[in-house]
Short mmCIF file of C-alpha atoms and ligand atoms in Angstrom, two decimals:
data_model
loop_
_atom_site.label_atom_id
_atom_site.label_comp_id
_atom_site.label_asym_id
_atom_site.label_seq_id
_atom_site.Cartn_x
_atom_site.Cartn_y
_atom_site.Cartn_z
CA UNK A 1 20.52 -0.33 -15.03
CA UNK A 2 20.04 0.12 -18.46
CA UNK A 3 17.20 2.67 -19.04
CA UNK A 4 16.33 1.99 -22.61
CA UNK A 5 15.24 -1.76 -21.86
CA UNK A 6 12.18 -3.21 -20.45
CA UNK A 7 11.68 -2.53 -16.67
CA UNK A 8 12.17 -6.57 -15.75
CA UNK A 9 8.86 -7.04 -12.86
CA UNK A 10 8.29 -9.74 -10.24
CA UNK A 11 4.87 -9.74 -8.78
CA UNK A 12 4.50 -11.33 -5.59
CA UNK A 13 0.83 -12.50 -5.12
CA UNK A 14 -0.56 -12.62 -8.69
CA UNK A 15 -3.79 -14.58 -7.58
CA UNK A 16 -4.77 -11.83 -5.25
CA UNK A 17 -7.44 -9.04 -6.04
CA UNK A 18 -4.70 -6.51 -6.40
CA UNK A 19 -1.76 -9.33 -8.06
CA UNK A 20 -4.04 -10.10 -10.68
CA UNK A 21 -4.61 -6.24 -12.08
CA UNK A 22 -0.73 -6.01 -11.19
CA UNK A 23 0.24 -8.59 -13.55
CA UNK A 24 -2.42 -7.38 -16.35
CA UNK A 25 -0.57 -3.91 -15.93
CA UNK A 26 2.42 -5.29 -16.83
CA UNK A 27 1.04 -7.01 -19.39
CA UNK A 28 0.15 -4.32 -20.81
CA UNK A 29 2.58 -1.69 -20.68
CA UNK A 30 5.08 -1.63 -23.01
CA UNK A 31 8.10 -0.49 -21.32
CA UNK A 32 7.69 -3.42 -18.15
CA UNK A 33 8.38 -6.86 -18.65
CA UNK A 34 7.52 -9.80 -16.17
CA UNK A 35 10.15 -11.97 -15.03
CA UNK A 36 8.44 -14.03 -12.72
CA UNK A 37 5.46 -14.42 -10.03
CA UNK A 38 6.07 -15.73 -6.21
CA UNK A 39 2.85 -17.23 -5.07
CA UNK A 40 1.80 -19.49 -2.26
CA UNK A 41 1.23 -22.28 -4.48
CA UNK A 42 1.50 -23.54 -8.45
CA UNK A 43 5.32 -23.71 -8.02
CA UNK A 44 7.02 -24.35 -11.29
CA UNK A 45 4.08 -23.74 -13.33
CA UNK A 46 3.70 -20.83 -16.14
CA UNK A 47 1.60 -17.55 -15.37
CA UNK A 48 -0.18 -17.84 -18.56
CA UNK A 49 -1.21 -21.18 -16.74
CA UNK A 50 -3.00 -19.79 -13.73
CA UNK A 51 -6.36 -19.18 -14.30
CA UNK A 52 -7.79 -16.05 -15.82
CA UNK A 53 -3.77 -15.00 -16.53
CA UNK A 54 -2.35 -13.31 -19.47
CA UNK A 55 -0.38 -15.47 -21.94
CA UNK A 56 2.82 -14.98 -20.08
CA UNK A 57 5.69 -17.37 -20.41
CA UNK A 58 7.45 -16.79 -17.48
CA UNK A 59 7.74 -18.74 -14.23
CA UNK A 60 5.64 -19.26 -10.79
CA UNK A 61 7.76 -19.96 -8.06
CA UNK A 62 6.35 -20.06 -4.06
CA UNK A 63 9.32 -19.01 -2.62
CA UNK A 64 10.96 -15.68 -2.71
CA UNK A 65 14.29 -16.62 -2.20
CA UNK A 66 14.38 -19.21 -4.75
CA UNK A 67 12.97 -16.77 -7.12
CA UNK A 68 15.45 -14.02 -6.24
CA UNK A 69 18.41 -16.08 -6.89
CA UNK A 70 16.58 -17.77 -10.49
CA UNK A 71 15.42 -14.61 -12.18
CA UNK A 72 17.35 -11.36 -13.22
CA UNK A 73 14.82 -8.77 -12.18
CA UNK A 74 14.73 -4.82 -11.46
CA UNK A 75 11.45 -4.74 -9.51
CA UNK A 76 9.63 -6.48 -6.92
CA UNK A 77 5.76 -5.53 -6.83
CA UNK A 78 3.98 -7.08 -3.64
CA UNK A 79 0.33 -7.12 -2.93
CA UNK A 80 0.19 -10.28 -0.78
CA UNK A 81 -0.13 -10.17 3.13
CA UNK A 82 1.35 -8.09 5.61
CA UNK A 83 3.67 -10.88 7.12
CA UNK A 84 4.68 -12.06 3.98
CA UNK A 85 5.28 -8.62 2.38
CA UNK A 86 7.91 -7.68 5.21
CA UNK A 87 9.81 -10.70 4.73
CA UNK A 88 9.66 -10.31 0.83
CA UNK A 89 10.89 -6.78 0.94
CA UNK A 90 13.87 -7.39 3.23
CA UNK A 91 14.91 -10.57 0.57
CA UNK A 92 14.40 -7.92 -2.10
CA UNK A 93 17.15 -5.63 -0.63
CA UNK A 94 19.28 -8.23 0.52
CA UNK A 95 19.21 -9.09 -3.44
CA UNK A 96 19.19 -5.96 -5.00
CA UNK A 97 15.84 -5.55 -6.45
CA UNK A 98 13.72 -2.86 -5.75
CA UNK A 99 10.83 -2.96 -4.12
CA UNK A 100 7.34 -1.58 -4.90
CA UNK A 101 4.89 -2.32 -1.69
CA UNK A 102 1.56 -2.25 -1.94
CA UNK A 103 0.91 -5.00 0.41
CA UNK A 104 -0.46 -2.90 4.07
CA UNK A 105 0.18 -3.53 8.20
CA UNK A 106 3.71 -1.75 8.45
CA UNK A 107 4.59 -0.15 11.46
CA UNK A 108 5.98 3.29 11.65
CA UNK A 109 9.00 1.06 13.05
CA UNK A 110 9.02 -1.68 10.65
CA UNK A 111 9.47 1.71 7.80
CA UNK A 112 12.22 3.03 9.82
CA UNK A 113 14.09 0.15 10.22
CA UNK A 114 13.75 -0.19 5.91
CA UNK A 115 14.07 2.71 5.24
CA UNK A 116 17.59 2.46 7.24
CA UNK A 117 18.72 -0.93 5.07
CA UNK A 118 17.70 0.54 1.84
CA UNK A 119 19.85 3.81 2.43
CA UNK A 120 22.67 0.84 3.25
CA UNK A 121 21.77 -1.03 0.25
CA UNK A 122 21.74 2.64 -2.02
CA UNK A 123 18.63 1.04 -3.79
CA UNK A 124 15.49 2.45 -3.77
CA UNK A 125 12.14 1.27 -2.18
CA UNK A 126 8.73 2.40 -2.10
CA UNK A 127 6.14 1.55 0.41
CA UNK A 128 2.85 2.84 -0.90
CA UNK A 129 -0.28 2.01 1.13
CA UNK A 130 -2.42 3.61 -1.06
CA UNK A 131 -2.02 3.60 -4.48
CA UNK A 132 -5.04 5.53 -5.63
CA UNK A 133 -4.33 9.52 -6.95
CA UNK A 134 -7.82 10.46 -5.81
CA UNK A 135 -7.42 8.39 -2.04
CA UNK A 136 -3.79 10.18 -1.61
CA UNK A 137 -5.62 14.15 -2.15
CA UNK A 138 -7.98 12.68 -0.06
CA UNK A 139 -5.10 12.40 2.89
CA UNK A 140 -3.36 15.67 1.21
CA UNK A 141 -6.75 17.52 1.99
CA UNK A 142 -7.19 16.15 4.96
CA UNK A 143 -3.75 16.94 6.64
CA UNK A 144 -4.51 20.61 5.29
CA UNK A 145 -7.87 20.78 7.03
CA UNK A 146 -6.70 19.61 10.07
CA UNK A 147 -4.66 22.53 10.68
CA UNK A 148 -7.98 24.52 10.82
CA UNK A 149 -10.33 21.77 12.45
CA UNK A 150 -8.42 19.66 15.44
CA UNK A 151 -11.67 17.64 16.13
CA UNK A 152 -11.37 14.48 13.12
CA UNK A 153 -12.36 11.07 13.28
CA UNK A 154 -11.47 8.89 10.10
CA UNK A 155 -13.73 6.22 9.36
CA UNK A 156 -12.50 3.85 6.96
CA UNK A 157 -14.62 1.18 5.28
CA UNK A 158 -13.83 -2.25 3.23
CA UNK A 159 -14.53 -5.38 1.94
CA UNK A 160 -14.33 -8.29 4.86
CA UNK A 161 -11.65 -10.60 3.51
CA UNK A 162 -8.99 -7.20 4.37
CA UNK A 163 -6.20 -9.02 6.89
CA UNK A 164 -5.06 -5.64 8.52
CA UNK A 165 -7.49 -3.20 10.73
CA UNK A 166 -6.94 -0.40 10.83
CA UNK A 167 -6.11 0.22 7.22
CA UNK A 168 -2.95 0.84 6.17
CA UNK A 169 -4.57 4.46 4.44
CA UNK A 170 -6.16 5.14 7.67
CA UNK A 171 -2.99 4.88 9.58
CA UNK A 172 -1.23 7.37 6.88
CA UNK A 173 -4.05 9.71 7.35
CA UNK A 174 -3.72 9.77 10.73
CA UNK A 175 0.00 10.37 10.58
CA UNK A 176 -0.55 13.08 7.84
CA UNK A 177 -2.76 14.96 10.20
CA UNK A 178 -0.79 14.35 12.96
CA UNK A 179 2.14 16.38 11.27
CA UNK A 180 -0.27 19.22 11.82
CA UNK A 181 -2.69 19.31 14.23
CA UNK A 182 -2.49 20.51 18.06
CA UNK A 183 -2.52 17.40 20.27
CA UNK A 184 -6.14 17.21 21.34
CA UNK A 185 -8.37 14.73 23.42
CA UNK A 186 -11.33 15.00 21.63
CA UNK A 187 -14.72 13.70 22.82
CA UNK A 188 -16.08 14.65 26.56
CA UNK A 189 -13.14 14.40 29.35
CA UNK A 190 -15.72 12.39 30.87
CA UNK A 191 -16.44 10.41 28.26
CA UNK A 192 -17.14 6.74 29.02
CA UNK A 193 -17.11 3.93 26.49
CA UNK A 194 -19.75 1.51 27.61
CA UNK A 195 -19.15 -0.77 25.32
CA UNK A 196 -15.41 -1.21 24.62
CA UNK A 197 -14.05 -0.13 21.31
CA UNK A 198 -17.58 1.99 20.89
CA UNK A 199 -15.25 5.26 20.51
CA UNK A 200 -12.61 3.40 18.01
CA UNK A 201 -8.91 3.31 17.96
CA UNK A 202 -7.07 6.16 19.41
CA UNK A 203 -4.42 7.61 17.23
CA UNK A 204 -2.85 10.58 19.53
CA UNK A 205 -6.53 11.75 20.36
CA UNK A 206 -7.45 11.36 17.19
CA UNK A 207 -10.13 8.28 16.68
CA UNK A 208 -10.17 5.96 14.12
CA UNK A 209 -12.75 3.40 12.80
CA UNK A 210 -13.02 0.46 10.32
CA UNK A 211 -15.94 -1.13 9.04
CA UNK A 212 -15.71 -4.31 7.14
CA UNK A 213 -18.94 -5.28 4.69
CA UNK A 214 -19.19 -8.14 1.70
CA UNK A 215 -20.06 -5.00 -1.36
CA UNK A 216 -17.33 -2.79 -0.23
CA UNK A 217 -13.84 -2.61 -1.74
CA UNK A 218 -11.86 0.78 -0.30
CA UNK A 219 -13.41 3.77 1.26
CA UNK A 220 -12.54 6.60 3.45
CA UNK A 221 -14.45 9.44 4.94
CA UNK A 222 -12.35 12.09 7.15
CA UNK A 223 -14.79 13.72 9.07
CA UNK A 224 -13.89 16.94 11.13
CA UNK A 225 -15.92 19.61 13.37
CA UNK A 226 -15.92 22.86 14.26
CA UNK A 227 -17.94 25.54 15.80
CA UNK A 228 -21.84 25.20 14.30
CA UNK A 229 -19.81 23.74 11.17
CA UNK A 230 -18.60 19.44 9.63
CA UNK A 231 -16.56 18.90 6.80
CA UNK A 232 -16.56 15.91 5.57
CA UNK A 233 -13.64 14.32 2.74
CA UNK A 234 -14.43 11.43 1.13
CA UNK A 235 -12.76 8.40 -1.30
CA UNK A 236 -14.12 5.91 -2.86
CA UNK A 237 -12.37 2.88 -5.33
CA UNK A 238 -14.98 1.48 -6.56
CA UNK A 239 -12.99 -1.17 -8.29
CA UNK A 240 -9.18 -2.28 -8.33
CA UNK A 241 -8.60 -0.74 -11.21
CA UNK A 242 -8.54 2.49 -9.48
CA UNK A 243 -4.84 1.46 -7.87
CA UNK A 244 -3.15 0.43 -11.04
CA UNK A 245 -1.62 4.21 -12.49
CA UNK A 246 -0.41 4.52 -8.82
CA UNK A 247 1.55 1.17 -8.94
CA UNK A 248 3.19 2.06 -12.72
CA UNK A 249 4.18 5.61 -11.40
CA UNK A 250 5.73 3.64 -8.48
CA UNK A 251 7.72 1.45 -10.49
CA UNK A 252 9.07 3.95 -12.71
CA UNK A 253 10.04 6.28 -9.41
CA UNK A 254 11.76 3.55 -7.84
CA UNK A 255 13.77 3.00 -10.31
CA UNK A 256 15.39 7.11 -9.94
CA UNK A 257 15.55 6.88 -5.58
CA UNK A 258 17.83 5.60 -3.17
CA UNK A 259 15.83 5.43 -0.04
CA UNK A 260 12.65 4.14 0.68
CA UNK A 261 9.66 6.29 0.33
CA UNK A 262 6.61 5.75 2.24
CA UNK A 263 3.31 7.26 0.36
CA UNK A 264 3.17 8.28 -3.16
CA UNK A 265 2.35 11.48 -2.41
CA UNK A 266 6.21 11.63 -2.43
CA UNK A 267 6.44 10.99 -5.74
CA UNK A 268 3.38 12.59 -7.51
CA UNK A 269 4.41 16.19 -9.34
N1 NAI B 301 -1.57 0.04 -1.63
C1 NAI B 301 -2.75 -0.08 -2.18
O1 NAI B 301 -3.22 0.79 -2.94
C2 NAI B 301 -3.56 -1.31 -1.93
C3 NAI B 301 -3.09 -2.22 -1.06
N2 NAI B 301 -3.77 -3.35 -0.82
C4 NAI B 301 -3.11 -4.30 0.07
O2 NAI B 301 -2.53 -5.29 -0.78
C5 NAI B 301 -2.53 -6.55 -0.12
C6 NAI B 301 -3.25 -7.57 -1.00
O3 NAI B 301 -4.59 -7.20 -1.13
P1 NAI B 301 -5.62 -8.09 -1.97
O4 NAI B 301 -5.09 -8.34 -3.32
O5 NAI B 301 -6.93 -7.43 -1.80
O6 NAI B 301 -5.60 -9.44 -1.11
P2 NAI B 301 -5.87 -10.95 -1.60
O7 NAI B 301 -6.16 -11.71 -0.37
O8 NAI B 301 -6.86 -10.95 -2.70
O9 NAI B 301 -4.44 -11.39 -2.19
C7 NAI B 301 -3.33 -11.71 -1.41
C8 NAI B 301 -2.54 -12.76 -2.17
O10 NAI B 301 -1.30 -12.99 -1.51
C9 NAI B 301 -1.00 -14.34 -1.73
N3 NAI B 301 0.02 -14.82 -0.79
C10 NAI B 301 -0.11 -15.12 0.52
N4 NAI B 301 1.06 -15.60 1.00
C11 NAI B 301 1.93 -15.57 -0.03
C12 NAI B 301 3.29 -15.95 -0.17
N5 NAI B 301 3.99 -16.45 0.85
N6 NAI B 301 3.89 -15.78 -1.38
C13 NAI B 301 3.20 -15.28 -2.41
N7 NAI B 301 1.90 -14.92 -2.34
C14 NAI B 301 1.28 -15.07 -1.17
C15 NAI B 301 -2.33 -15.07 -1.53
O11 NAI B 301 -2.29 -16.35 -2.14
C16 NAI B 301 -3.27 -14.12 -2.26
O12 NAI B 301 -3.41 -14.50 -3.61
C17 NAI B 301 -3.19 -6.29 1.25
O13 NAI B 301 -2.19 -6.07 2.20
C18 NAI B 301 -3.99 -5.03 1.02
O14 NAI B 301 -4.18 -4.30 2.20
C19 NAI B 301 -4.97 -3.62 -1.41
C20 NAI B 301 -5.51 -2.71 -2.28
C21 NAI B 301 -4.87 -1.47 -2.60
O1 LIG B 302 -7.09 -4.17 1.53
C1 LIG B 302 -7.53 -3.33 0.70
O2 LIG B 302 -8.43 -3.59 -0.08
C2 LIG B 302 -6.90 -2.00 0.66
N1 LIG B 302 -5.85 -1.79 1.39
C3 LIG B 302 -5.12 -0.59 1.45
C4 LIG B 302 -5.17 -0.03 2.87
O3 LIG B 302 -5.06 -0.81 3.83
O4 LIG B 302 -5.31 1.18 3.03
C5 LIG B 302 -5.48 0.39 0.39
C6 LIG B 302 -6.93 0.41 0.02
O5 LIG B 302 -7.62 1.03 1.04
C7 LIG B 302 -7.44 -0.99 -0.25
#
């Protein structure tokens, strides 16, 4: 790959919340270049034709495949749904285009069993499930805390059209803190949920909980206890903006691995 030209983009999903400031960032930055979008519908149109789209002469197609083998292209960025994003990563690989995963709902198995056909592949991949710099030293300074405070219950919060529950940030937390902290039951041992699902997921001991609200778009408070003392760590994205310097650090990164990366944590200096 040729550093000194344009990084050459797909974006899968460019009518979505997080497609539509995907495709403005490449827009918009000099050094990417579109080469085409993969939505569900408005196959053979232009971008610059979809509504509220940048003047962008490149093609829609609603197929992956059919895009893949079409358009020359160094980069796939996905922000659809977490089905489709599995099925759009593996045709990435299979094609030799990198992808950048936004999209959320991947088991630890599904990453694994990537992870394993990128390393075949030698391309790189990143899975990111949260692209925010201030939401990843949120999970940083949470996985650090736990070490001192094993009592933690994450409570994650969004807006109600979100697919996946629990959130893919909430299930990267958990893992984070996981790495770290003694297994513990916490709660009562005679605890009793009397109404089921009152206490939340269980995550190892660890309890997790997701609220879904019309007003909210991504938050996360990681709540732990001690003796006579709470901490609490908080994130908030107030708008999708917040995501976009995490998905153009993620583009350029993948273009320097060979493996798949899961959180960009992994990639920030
Ligand atoms: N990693 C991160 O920082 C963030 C990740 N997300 C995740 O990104 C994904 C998208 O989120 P939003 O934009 O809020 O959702 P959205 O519902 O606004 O957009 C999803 C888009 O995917 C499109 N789509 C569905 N099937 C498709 C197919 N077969 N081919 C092409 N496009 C298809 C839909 O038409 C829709 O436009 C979700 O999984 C969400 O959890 C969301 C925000 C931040
Ligand atoms: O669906 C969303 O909106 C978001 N999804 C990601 C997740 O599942 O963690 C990232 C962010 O929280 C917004």
């Amino acid at each position: 790959m040729n550093m000194d030209q344009p990084t050459r983009i797909i974006v899968a999903g460019p009518r979505g919340k997080m497609g539509h400031e995907a495709v403005q960032l490449v827009h918009e930055t000099e050094h990417f270049q579109l080469a085409a979008a993969v939505d569900s519908k408005n196959n053979g149109k232009k971008v610059q034709d979809l509504e509220g789209m940048p003047s962008e002469d490149v093609l829609v197609y609603d197929d992956m495949e059919d895009c893949l083998q079409a358009v020359e292209a160094d980069v796939l960025v996905d922000l659809t749904t977490p089905e489709v994003g599995k099925k759009h990563l593996e045709l990435a690989l299979d094609y030799g285009v990198r992808p950048v995963v936004g999209t959320t709902g991947f088991s630890p198995e599904d990453i694994d069993r990537l992870r394993q056909k990128a390393e075949e592949k030698e391309i790189g991949a990143i899975i990111a499930p949260n692209f925010a710099v201030g939401a990843v030293l949120m999970m940083k300074f949470s996985q650090m805390a736990a070490k001192y405070f094993p009592d933690v219950e994450i409570i994650e919060m969004h807006h109600d059209n979100k697919l996946d529950a629990p959130s893919g940030t909430a299930a990267k937390t958990a893992a984070l803190i996981n790495e770290v902290r003694p297994h513990k039951s916490q709660g009562h041992p005679d605890e009793k949920e009397e109404l089921e699902g009152a206490r939340g997921a269980e995550v190892d001991g660890l309890r997790v909980h997701s609220v879904r609200l019309p007003g909210l778009v991504a938050h996360q408070e990681v709540m732990f206890g001690g003796s006579s003392q709470t901490l609490s760590i908080r994130h908030d994205s107030i708008n999708r903006k917040s995501f976009m310097p995490g998905v153009k650090l993620a583009v350029e990164n993948v273009l320097r691995v060979n493996t798949l990366v899961y959180g960009l944590e992994n990639i920030m200096e």
